[in-house]
Short mmCIF file of C-alpha atoms in Angstrom, two decimals:
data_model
loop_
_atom_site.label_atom_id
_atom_site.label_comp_id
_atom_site.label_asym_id
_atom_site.label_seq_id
_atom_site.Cartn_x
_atom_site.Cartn_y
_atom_site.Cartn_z
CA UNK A 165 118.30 114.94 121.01
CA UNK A 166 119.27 111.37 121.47
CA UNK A 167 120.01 108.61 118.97
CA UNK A 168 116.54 107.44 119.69
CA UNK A 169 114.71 110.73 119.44
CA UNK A 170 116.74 111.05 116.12
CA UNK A 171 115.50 107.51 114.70
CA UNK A 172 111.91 108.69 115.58
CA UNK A 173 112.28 112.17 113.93
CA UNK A 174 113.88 110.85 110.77
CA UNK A 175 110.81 108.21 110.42
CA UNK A 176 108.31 110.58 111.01
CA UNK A 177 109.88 112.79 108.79
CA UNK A 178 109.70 110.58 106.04
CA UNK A 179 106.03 109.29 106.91
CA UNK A 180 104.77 112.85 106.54
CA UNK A 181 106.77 113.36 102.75
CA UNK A 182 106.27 109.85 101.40
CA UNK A 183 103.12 107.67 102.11
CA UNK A 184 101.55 110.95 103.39
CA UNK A 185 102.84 113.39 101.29
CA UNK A 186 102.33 111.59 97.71
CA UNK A 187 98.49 110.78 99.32
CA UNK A 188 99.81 107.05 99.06
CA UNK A 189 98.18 105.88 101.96
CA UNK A 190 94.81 107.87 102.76
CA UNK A 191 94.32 105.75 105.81
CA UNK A 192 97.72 106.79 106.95
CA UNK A 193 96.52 110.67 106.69
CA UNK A 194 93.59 110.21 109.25
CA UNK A 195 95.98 108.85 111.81
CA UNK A 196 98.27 111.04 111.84
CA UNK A 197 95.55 114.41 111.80
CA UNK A 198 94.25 112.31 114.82
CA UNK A 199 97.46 111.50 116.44
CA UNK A 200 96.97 108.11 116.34
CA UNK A 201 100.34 106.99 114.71
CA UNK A 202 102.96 105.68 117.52
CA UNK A 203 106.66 105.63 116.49
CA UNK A 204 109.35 104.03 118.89
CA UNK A 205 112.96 103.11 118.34
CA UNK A 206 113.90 98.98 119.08
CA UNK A 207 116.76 100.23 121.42
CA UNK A 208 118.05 96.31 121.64
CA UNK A 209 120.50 94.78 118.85
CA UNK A 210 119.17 91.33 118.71
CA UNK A 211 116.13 89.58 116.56
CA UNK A 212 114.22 88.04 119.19
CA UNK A 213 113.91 91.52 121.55
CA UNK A 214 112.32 93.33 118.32
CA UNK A 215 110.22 90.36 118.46
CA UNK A 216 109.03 90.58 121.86
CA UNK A 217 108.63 94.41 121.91
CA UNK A 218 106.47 93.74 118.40
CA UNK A 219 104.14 91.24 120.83
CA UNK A 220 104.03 94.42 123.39
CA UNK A 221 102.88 96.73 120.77
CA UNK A 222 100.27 94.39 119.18
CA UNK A 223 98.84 93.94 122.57
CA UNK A 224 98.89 97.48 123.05
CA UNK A 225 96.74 98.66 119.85
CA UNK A 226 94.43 94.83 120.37
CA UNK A 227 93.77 94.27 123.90
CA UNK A 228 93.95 97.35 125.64
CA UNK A 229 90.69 99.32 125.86
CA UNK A 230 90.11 102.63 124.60
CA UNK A 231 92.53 102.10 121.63
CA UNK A 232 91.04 103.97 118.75
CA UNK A 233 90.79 102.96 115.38
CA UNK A 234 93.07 103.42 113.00
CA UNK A 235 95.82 103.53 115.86
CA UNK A 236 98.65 102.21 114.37
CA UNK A 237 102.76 101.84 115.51
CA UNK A 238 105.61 101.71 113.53
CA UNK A 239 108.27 99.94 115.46
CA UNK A 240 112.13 101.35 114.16
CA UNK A 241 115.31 98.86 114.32
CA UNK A 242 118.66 100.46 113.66
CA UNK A 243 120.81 98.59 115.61
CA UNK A 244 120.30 94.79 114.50
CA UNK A 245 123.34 94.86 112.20
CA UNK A 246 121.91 92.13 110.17
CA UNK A 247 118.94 93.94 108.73
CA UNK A 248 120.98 96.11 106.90
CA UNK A 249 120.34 93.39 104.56
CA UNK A 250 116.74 93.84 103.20
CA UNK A 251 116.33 89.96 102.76
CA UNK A 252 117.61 89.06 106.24
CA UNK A 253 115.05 91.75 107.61
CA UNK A 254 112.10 90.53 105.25
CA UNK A 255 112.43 87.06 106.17
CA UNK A 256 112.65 88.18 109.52
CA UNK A 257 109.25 89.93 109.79
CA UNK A 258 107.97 87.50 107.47
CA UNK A 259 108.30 84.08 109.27
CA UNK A 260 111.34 84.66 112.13
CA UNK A 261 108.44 86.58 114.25
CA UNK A 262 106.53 83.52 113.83
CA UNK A 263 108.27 80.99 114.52
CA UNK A 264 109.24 82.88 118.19
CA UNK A 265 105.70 83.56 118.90
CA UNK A 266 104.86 79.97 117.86
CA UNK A 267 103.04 79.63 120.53
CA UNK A 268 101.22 82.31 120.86
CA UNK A 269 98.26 83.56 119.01
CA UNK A 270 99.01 87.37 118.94
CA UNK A 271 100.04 87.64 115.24
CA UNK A 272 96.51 86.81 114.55
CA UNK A 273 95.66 90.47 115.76
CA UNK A 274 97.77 92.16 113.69
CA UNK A 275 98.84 92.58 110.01
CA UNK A 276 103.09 93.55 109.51
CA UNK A 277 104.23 95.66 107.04
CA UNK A 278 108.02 96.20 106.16
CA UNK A 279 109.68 99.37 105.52
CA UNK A 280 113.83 98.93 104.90
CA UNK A 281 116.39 101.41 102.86
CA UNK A 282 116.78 98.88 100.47
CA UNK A 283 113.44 97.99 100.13
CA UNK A 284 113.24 95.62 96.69
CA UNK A 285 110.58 93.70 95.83
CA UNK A 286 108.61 94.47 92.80
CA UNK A 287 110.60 94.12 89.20
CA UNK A 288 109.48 94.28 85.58
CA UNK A 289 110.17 91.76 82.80
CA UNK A 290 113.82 90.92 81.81
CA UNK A 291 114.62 92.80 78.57
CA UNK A 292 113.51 89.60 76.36
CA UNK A 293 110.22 88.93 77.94
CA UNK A 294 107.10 90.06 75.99
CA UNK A 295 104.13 90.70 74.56
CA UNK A 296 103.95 87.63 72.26
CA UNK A 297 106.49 85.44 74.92
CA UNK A 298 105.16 82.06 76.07
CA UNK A 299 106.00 81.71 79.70
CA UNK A 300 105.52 79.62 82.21
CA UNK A 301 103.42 81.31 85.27
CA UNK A 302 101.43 80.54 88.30
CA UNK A 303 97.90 81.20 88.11
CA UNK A 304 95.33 82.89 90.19
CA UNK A 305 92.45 80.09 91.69
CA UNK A 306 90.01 82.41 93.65
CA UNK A 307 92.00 85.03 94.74
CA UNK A 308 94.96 82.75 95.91
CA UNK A 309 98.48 81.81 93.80
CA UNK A 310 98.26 78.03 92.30
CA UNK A 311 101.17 75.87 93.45
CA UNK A 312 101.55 74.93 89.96
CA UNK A 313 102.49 76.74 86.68
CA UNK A 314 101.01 76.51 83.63
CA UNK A 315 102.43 77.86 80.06
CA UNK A 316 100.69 81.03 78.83
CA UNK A 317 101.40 83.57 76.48
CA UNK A 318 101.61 87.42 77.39
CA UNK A 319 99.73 89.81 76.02
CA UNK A 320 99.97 93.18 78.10
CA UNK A 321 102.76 94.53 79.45
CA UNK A 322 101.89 97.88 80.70
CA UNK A 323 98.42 98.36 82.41
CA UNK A 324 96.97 101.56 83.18
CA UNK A 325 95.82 100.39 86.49
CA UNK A 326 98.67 98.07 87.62
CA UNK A 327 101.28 99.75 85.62
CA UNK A 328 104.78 97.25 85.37
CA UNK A 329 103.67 95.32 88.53
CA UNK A 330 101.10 93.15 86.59
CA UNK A 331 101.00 91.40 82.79
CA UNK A 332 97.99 90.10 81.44
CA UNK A 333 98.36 86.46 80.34
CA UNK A 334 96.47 83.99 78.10
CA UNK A 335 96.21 80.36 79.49
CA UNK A 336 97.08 77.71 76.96
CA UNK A 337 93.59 74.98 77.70
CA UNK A 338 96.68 72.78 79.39
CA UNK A 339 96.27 73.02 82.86
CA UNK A 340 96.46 69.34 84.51
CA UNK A 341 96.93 70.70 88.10
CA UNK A 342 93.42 68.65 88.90
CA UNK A 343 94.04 68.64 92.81
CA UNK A 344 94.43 72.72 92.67
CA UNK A 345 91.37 73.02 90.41
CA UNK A 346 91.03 74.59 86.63
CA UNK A 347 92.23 77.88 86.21
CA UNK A 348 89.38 80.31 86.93
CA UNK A 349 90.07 82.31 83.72
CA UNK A 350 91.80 81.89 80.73
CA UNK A 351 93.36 85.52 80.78
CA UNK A 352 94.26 86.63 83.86
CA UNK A 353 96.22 89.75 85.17
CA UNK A 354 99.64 88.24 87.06
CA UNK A 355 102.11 89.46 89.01
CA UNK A 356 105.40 89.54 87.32
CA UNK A 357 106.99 87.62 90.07
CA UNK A 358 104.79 84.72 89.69
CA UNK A 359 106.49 84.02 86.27
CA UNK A 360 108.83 81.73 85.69
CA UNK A 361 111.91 82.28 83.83
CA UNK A 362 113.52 79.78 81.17
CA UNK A 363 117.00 78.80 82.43
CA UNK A 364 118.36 80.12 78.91
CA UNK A 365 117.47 83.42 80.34
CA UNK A 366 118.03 83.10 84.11
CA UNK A 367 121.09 85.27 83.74
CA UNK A 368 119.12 87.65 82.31
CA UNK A 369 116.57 87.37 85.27
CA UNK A 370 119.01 89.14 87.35
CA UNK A 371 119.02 92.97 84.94
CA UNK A 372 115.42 92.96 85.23
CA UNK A 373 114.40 96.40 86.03
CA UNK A 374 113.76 97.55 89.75
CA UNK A 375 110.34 99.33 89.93
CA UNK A 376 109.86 102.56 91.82
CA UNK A 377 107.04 101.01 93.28
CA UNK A 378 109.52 100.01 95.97
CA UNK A 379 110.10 103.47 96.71
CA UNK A 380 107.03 103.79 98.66
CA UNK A 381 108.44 101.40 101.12
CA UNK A 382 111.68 102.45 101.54
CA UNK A 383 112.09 104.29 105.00
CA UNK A 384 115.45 105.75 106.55
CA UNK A 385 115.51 102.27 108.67
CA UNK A 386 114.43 99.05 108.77
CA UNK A 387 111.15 99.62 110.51
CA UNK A 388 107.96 97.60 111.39
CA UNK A 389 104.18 98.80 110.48
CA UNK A 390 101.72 97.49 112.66
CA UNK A 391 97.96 97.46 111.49
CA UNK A 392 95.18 96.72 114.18
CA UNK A 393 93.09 93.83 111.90
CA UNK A 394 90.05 95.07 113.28
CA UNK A 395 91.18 98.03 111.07
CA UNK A 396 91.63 96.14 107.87
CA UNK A 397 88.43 94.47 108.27
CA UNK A 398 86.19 97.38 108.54
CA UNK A 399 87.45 98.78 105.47
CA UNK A 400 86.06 97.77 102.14
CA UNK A 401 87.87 95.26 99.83
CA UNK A 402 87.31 97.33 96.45
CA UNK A 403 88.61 100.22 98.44
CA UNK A 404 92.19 99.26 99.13
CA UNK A 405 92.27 97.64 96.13
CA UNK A 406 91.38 101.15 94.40
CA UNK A 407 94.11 102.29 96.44
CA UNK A 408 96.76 100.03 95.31
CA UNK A 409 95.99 100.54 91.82
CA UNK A 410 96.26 104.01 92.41
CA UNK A 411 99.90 103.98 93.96
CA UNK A 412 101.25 101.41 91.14
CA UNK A 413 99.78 104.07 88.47
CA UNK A 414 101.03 107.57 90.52
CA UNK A 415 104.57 106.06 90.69
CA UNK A 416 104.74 104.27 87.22
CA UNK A 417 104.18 107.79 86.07
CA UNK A 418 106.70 109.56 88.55
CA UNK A 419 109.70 107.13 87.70
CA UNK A 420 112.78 107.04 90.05
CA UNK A 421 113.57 110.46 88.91
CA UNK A 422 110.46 111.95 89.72
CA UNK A 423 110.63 109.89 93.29
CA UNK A 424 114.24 111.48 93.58
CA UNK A 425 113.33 115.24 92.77
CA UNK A 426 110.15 114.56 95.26
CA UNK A 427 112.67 113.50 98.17
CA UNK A 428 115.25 116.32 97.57
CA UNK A 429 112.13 118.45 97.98
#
Protein backbone atom coordinates (compact mmCIF):
# COMPACT_ATOMS: atom_id res chain seq x y z
CA UNK A 1 0.00 0.00 0.00
CA UNK A 2 1.38 3.41 -0.62
CA UNK A 3 1.38 6.56 1.50
CA UNK A 4 -1.46 7.64 -0.67
CA UNK A 5 -3.53 4.49 -0.61
CA UNK A 6 -2.92 4.74 3.23
CA UNK A 7 -4.29 8.50 3.49
CA UNK A 8 -7.38 7.26 1.51
CA UNK A 9 -7.95 4.13 3.70
CA UNK A 10 -7.54 5.96 6.98
CA UNK A 11 -10.27 8.69 5.71
CA UNK A 12 -12.57 6.30 4.59
CA UNK A 13 -12.14 4.50 7.56
CA UNK A 14 -13.14 7.17 9.65
CA UNK A 15 -16.09 8.36 7.25
CA UNK A 16 -17.71 4.95 7.67
CA UNK A 17 -17.31 5.09 11.96
CA UNK A 18 -17.97 8.80 12.44
CA UNK A 19 -20.43 10.88 10.25
CA UNK A 20 -21.69 7.46 9.00
CA UNK A 21 -21.49 5.41 11.79
CA UNK A 22 -23.14 7.84 14.57
CA UNK A 23 -26.01 8.42 11.52
CA UNK A 24 -24.57 12.12 11.65
CA UNK A 25 -24.89 12.77 8.20
CA UNK A 26 -27.88 10.74 6.51
CA UNK A 27 -27.01 12.28 3.21
CA UNK A 28 -23.53 10.98 3.64
CA UNK A 29 -25.08 7.24 4.03
CA UNK A 30 -26.80 7.28 0.51
CA UNK A 31 -23.51 8.11 -1.13
CA UNK A 32 -21.57 5.91 0.07
CA UNK A 33 -24.40 2.65 -0.39
CA UNK A 34 -24.29 4.20 -3.97
CA UNK A 35 -20.65 4.64 -4.35
CA UNK A 36 -20.84 8.00 -4.99
CA UNK A 37 -18.24 9.33 -2.40
CA UNK A 38 -14.65 10.05 -4.16
CA UNK A 39 -11.62 10.21 -1.81
CA UNK A 40 -8.10 11.29 -3.23
CA UNK A 41 -4.88 12.23 -1.49
CA UNK A 42 -3.38 16.14 -2.47
CA UNK A 43 0.02 14.42 -3.31
CA UNK A 44 1.64 18.21 -3.64
CA UNK A 45 3.00 20.17 -0.40
CA UNK A 46 2.02 23.62 -1.34
CA UNK A 47 -1.44 25.79 -0.82
CA UNK A 48 -2.09 26.86 -4.19
CA UNK A 49 -1.79 23.02 -5.90
CA UNK A 50 -4.63 21.86 -3.29
CA UNK A 51 -6.26 24.80 -4.69
CA UNK A 52 -6.10 23.99 -8.20
CA UNK A 53 -6.80 20.22 -7.79
CA UNK A 54 -10.03 21.56 -5.53
CA UNK A 55 -11.07 23.63 -9.03
CA UNK A 56 -10.49 20.04 -10.89
CA UNK A 57 -12.74 18.26 -8.58
CA UNK A 58 -15.53 20.90 -8.50
CA UNK A 59 -15.55 20.77 -12.20
CA UNK A 60 -15.64 17.19 -12.06
CA UNK A 61 -18.92 16.66 -9.78
CA UNK A 62 -20.53 20.38 -11.75
CA UNK A 63 -19.77 20.30 -15.30
CA UNK A 64 -19.22 16.95 -16.32
CA UNK A 65 -22.33 15.05 -17.45
CA UNK A 66 -23.63 12.03 -16.00
CA UNK A 67 -22.45 13.05 -12.46
CA UNK A 68 -25.07 11.75 -10.11
CA UNK A 69 -26.46 13.36 -7.30
CA UNK A 70 -25.28 13.29 -4.18
CA UNK A 71 -21.69 12.61 -5.72
CA UNK A 72 -19.51 14.12 -3.49
CA UNK A 73 -15.25 14.20 -3.02
CA UNK A 74 -13.35 14.63 -0.15
CA UNK A 75 -10.02 15.95 -1.17
CA UNK A 76 -7.06 14.73 1.71
CA UNK A 77 -3.84 17.09 2.38
CA UNK A 78 -1.14 15.56 4.52
CA UNK A 79 1.75 17.01 3.27
CA UNK A 80 1.19 20.94 3.47
CA UNK A 81 3.14 21.23 6.74
CA UNK A 82 1.30 24.31 7.61
CA UNK A 83 -2.14 22.86 8.07
CA UNK A 84 -1.12 21.02 10.86
CA UNK A 85 -2.35 24.12 12.32
CA UNK A 86 -6.22 24.00 12.25
CA UNK A 87 -6.42 27.90 11.87
CA UNK A 88 -3.86 28.13 9.05
CA UNK A 89 -5.95 25.30 7.26
CA UNK A 90 -9.45 26.98 8.08
CA UNK A 91 -8.50 30.22 6.82
CA UNK A 92 -7.15 28.51 4.03
CA UNK A 93 -10.34 26.81 2.76
CA UNK A 94 -12.17 29.64 4.00
CA UNK A 95 -10.89 32.68 1.94
CA UNK A 96 -7.07 31.52 0.59
CA UNK A 97 -9.14 29.31 -2.14
CA UNK A 98 -10.78 32.44 -2.98
CA UNK A 99 -8.70 34.76 -3.34
CA UNK A 100 -6.61 32.22 -6.01
CA UNK A 101 -9.66 31.49 -7.90
CA UNK A 102 -10.52 35.23 -7.85
CA UNK A 103 -11.17 35.12 -11.03
CA UNK A 104 -12.96 32.46 -11.60
CA UNK A 105 -16.50 31.63 -10.84
CA UNK A 106 -16.17 27.87 -9.88
CA UNK A 107 -16.62 28.26 -6.08
CA UNK A 108 -20.07 29.27 -6.94
CA UNK A 109 -20.72 25.47 -7.78
CA UNK A 110 -19.69 24.15 -4.82
CA UNK A 111 -20.11 24.37 -0.99
CA UNK A 112 -16.46 23.43 1.25
CA UNK A 113 -16.51 21.77 4.27
CA UNK A 114 -13.38 21.33 6.60
CA UNK A 115 -12.37 18.29 8.32
CA UNK A 116 -8.72 18.75 10.41
CA UNK A 117 -7.33 16.62 13.63
CA UNK A 118 -7.65 19.54 15.55
CA UNK A 119 -10.78 20.54 14.45
CA UNK A 120 -12.03 23.51 17.12
CA UNK A 121 -14.64 25.60 16.58
CA UNK A 122 -17.66 25.44 18.71
CA UNK A 123 -17.13 26.39 22.69
CA UNK A 124 -19.53 26.91 25.58
CA UNK A 125 -19.71 29.88 27.98
CA UNK A 126 -16.62 30.81 30.14
CA UNK A 127 -17.26 29.53 33.69
CA UNK A 128 -18.83 33.10 34.77
CA UNK A 129 -21.21 33.54 31.97
CA UNK A 130 -24.92 32.85 32.73
CA UNK A 131 -28.26 32.54 33.00
CA UNK A 132 -29.01 35.98 34.54
CA UNK A 133 -25.49 37.59 32.73
CA UNK A 134 -25.98 40.74 30.63
CA UNK A 135 -23.83 40.41 27.59
CA UNK A 136 -23.15 42.01 24.79
CA UNK A 137 -24.10 39.85 21.48
CA UNK A 138 -24.74 40.09 17.84
CA UNK A 139 -28.13 39.56 16.77
CA UNK A 140 -29.88 37.56 14.16
CA UNK A 141 -31.74 40.11 11.25
CA UNK A 142 -33.47 37.52 8.90
CA UNK A 143 -31.45 34.70 9.09
CA UNK A 144 -28.08 36.67 8.79
CA UNK A 145 -25.54 37.91 11.91
CA UNK A 146 -25.97 41.90 12.58
CA UNK A 147 -22.66 43.75 12.31
CA UNK A 148 -23.52 45.30 15.47
CA UNK A 149 -24.03 44.10 19.11
CA UNK A 150 -26.52 44.90 21.28
CA UNK A 151 -26.65 44.20 25.29
CA UNK A 152 -29.00 41.34 26.26
CA UNK A 153 -29.44 39.25 29.07
CA UNK A 154 -29.25 35.30 28.94
CA UNK A 155 -31.71 33.23 29.84
CA UNK A 156 -31.00 29.55 28.58
CA UNK A 157 -28.04 27.91 28.63
CA UNK A 158 -28.67 24.41 27.70
CA UNK A 159 -31.29 23.70 24.89
CA UNK A 160 -32.62 20.44 24.15
CA UNK A 161 -32.34 21.02 20.51
CA UNK A 162 -29.09 23.04 20.20
CA UNK A 163 -27.57 21.69 23.29
CA UNK A 164 -24.21 24.12 24.45
CA UNK A 165 -23.89 25.48 20.84
CA UNK A 166 -26.79 28.01 21.29
CA UNK A 167 -28.15 30.42 24.42
CA UNK A 168 -31.32 32.01 24.29
CA UNK A 169 -31.07 35.78 24.85
CA UNK A 170 -33.43 38.65 25.78
CA UNK A 171 -32.83 41.98 23.84
CA UNK A 172 -32.73 45.02 26.04
CA UNK A 173 -35.44 47.64 23.60
CA UNK A 174 -31.77 49.44 22.90
CA UNK A 175 -30.87 48.58 19.62
CA UNK A 176 -29.76 51.90 17.60
CA UNK A 177 -28.11 49.90 14.73
CA UNK A 178 -30.88 51.84 12.33
CA UNK A 179 -28.85 51.13 9.00
CA UNK A 180 -28.90 47.13 9.94
CA UNK A 181 -32.59 47.32 10.87
CA UNK A 182 -34.46 46.46 14.44
CA UNK A 183 -33.79 43.28 15.80
CA UNK A 184 -36.36 40.82 14.44
CA UNK A 185 -37.10 39.41 17.95
CA UNK A 186 -36.58 40.33 21.26
CA UNK A 187 -35.44 36.72 22.40
CA UNK A 188 -33.56 35.05 20.12
CA UNK A 189 -31.53 31.71 20.16
CA UNK A 190 -27.53 32.78 19.52
CA UNK A 191 -24.63 31.18 18.88
CA UNK A 192 -22.24 31.34 21.69
CA UNK A 193 -19.57 32.70 19.48
CA UNK A 194 -21.49 35.66 18.52
CA UNK A 195 -21.13 36.93 22.17
CA UNK A 196 -18.99 39.25 23.23
CA UNK A 197 -16.87 38.98 26.19
CA UNK A 198 -16.16 41.88 28.83
CA UNK A 199 -12.39 42.55 28.85
CA UNK A 200 -12.56 41.86 32.79
CA UNK A 201 -13.14 38.38 31.67
CA UNK A 202 -11.19 37.99 28.40
CA UNK A 203 -8.70 35.87 30.26
CA UNK A 204 -11.25 33.83 31.19
CA UNK A 205 -12.48 33.62 27.47
CA UNK A 206 -9.61 31.45 26.79
CA UNK A 207 -10.84 28.11 29.60
CA UNK A 208 -14.06 28.15 27.96
CA UNK A 209 -15.01 24.64 27.39
CA UNK A 210 -14.30 22.86 23.95
CA UNK A 211 -17.56 21.14 22.76
CA UNK A 212 -17.58 17.63 21.37
CA UNK A 213 -19.50 18.95 18.72
CA UNK A 214 -16.13 19.39 17.06
CA UNK A 215 -15.62 15.84 17.16
CA UNK A 216 -17.76 15.24 14.26
CA UNK A 217 -15.32 17.11 12.18
CA UNK A 218 -12.27 15.94 13.20
CA UNK A 219 -10.77 13.50 10.50
CA UNK A 220 -7.21 11.71 10.60
CA UNK A 221 -6.06 14.75 8.15
CA UNK A 222 -6.73 17.92 7.13
CA UNK A 223 -9.17 17.11 4.39
CA UNK A 224 -11.61 19.00 2.04
CA UNK A 225 -15.55 18.06 1.61
CA UNK A 226 -16.89 19.01 -1.51
CA UNK A 227 -20.80 19.33 -1.90
CA UNK A 228 -22.30 19.63 -5.53
CA UNK A 229 -24.83 22.92 -4.70
CA UNK A 230 -27.23 21.51 -6.92
CA UNK A 231 -27.27 18.99 -4.01
CA UNK A 232 -27.87 21.41 -1.23
CA UNK A 233 -30.54 23.05 -3.09
CA UNK A 234 -32.77 20.18 -3.72
CA UNK A 235 -32.87 19.33 -0.22
CA UNK A 236 -35.31 20.96 2.12
CA UNK A 237 -34.27 23.81 4.51
CA UNK A 238 -36.23 22.39 7.70
CA UNK A 239 -34.54 19.17 6.85
CA UNK A 240 -30.89 19.91 7.43
CA UNK A 241 -31.79 22.05 9.94
CA UNK A 242 -33.57 18.93 11.73
CA UNK A 243 -30.38 17.38 11.10
CA UNK A 244 -28.16 19.75 12.78
CA UNK A 245 -30.22 19.90 15.75
CA UNK A 246 -30.06 16.38 15.87
CA UNK A 247 -26.11 16.05 15.85
CA UNK A 248 -25.69 19.07 18.52
CA UNK A 249 -28.27 16.96 20.81
CA UNK A 250 -26.66 13.12 19.98
CA UNK A 251 -23.19 14.50 20.94
CA UNK A 252 -24.18 16.89 23.88
CA UNK A 253 -25.43 13.65 25.27
CA UNK A 254 -22.33 11.41 24.25
CA UNK A 255 -19.66 13.88 25.79
CA UNK A 256 -15.94 13.48 24.81
CA UNK A 257 -15.93 10.32 26.70
CA UNK A 258 -18.63 8.76 25.01
CA UNK A 259 -16.97 10.14 21.50
CA UNK A 260 -13.66 8.45 22.87
CA UNK A 261 -15.14 4.92 23.85
CA UNK A 262 -17.09 5.20 20.27
CA UNK A 263 -13.58 5.67 18.41
CA UNK A 264 -11.67 2.95 20.39
CA UNK A 265 -14.59 0.84 19.17
Amino acid sequence: MTDDQYYVKATHEWVLHMPIGLGLCPWAIKSNNKGLINIITCENDTASDVADMVKREIESLTKEEGSPPLSTSLIVCPYVKEWKDFKSFDEYVKSGIKQQLKNDTILEDATLVVFHPKFCRWYGLPPNIGIGSVIQSHYGIIGQKSKQTATSTIIETNNKAFGLRKVKVRFHNNNNAKEEGSIDRLEQYVPTDWIVIPEEQREQFTTRPILPDNSMHQSPYPTIHIINNKDLGSLRARDVSRVKRLNSKRMTKLGWEGVEQHLAR
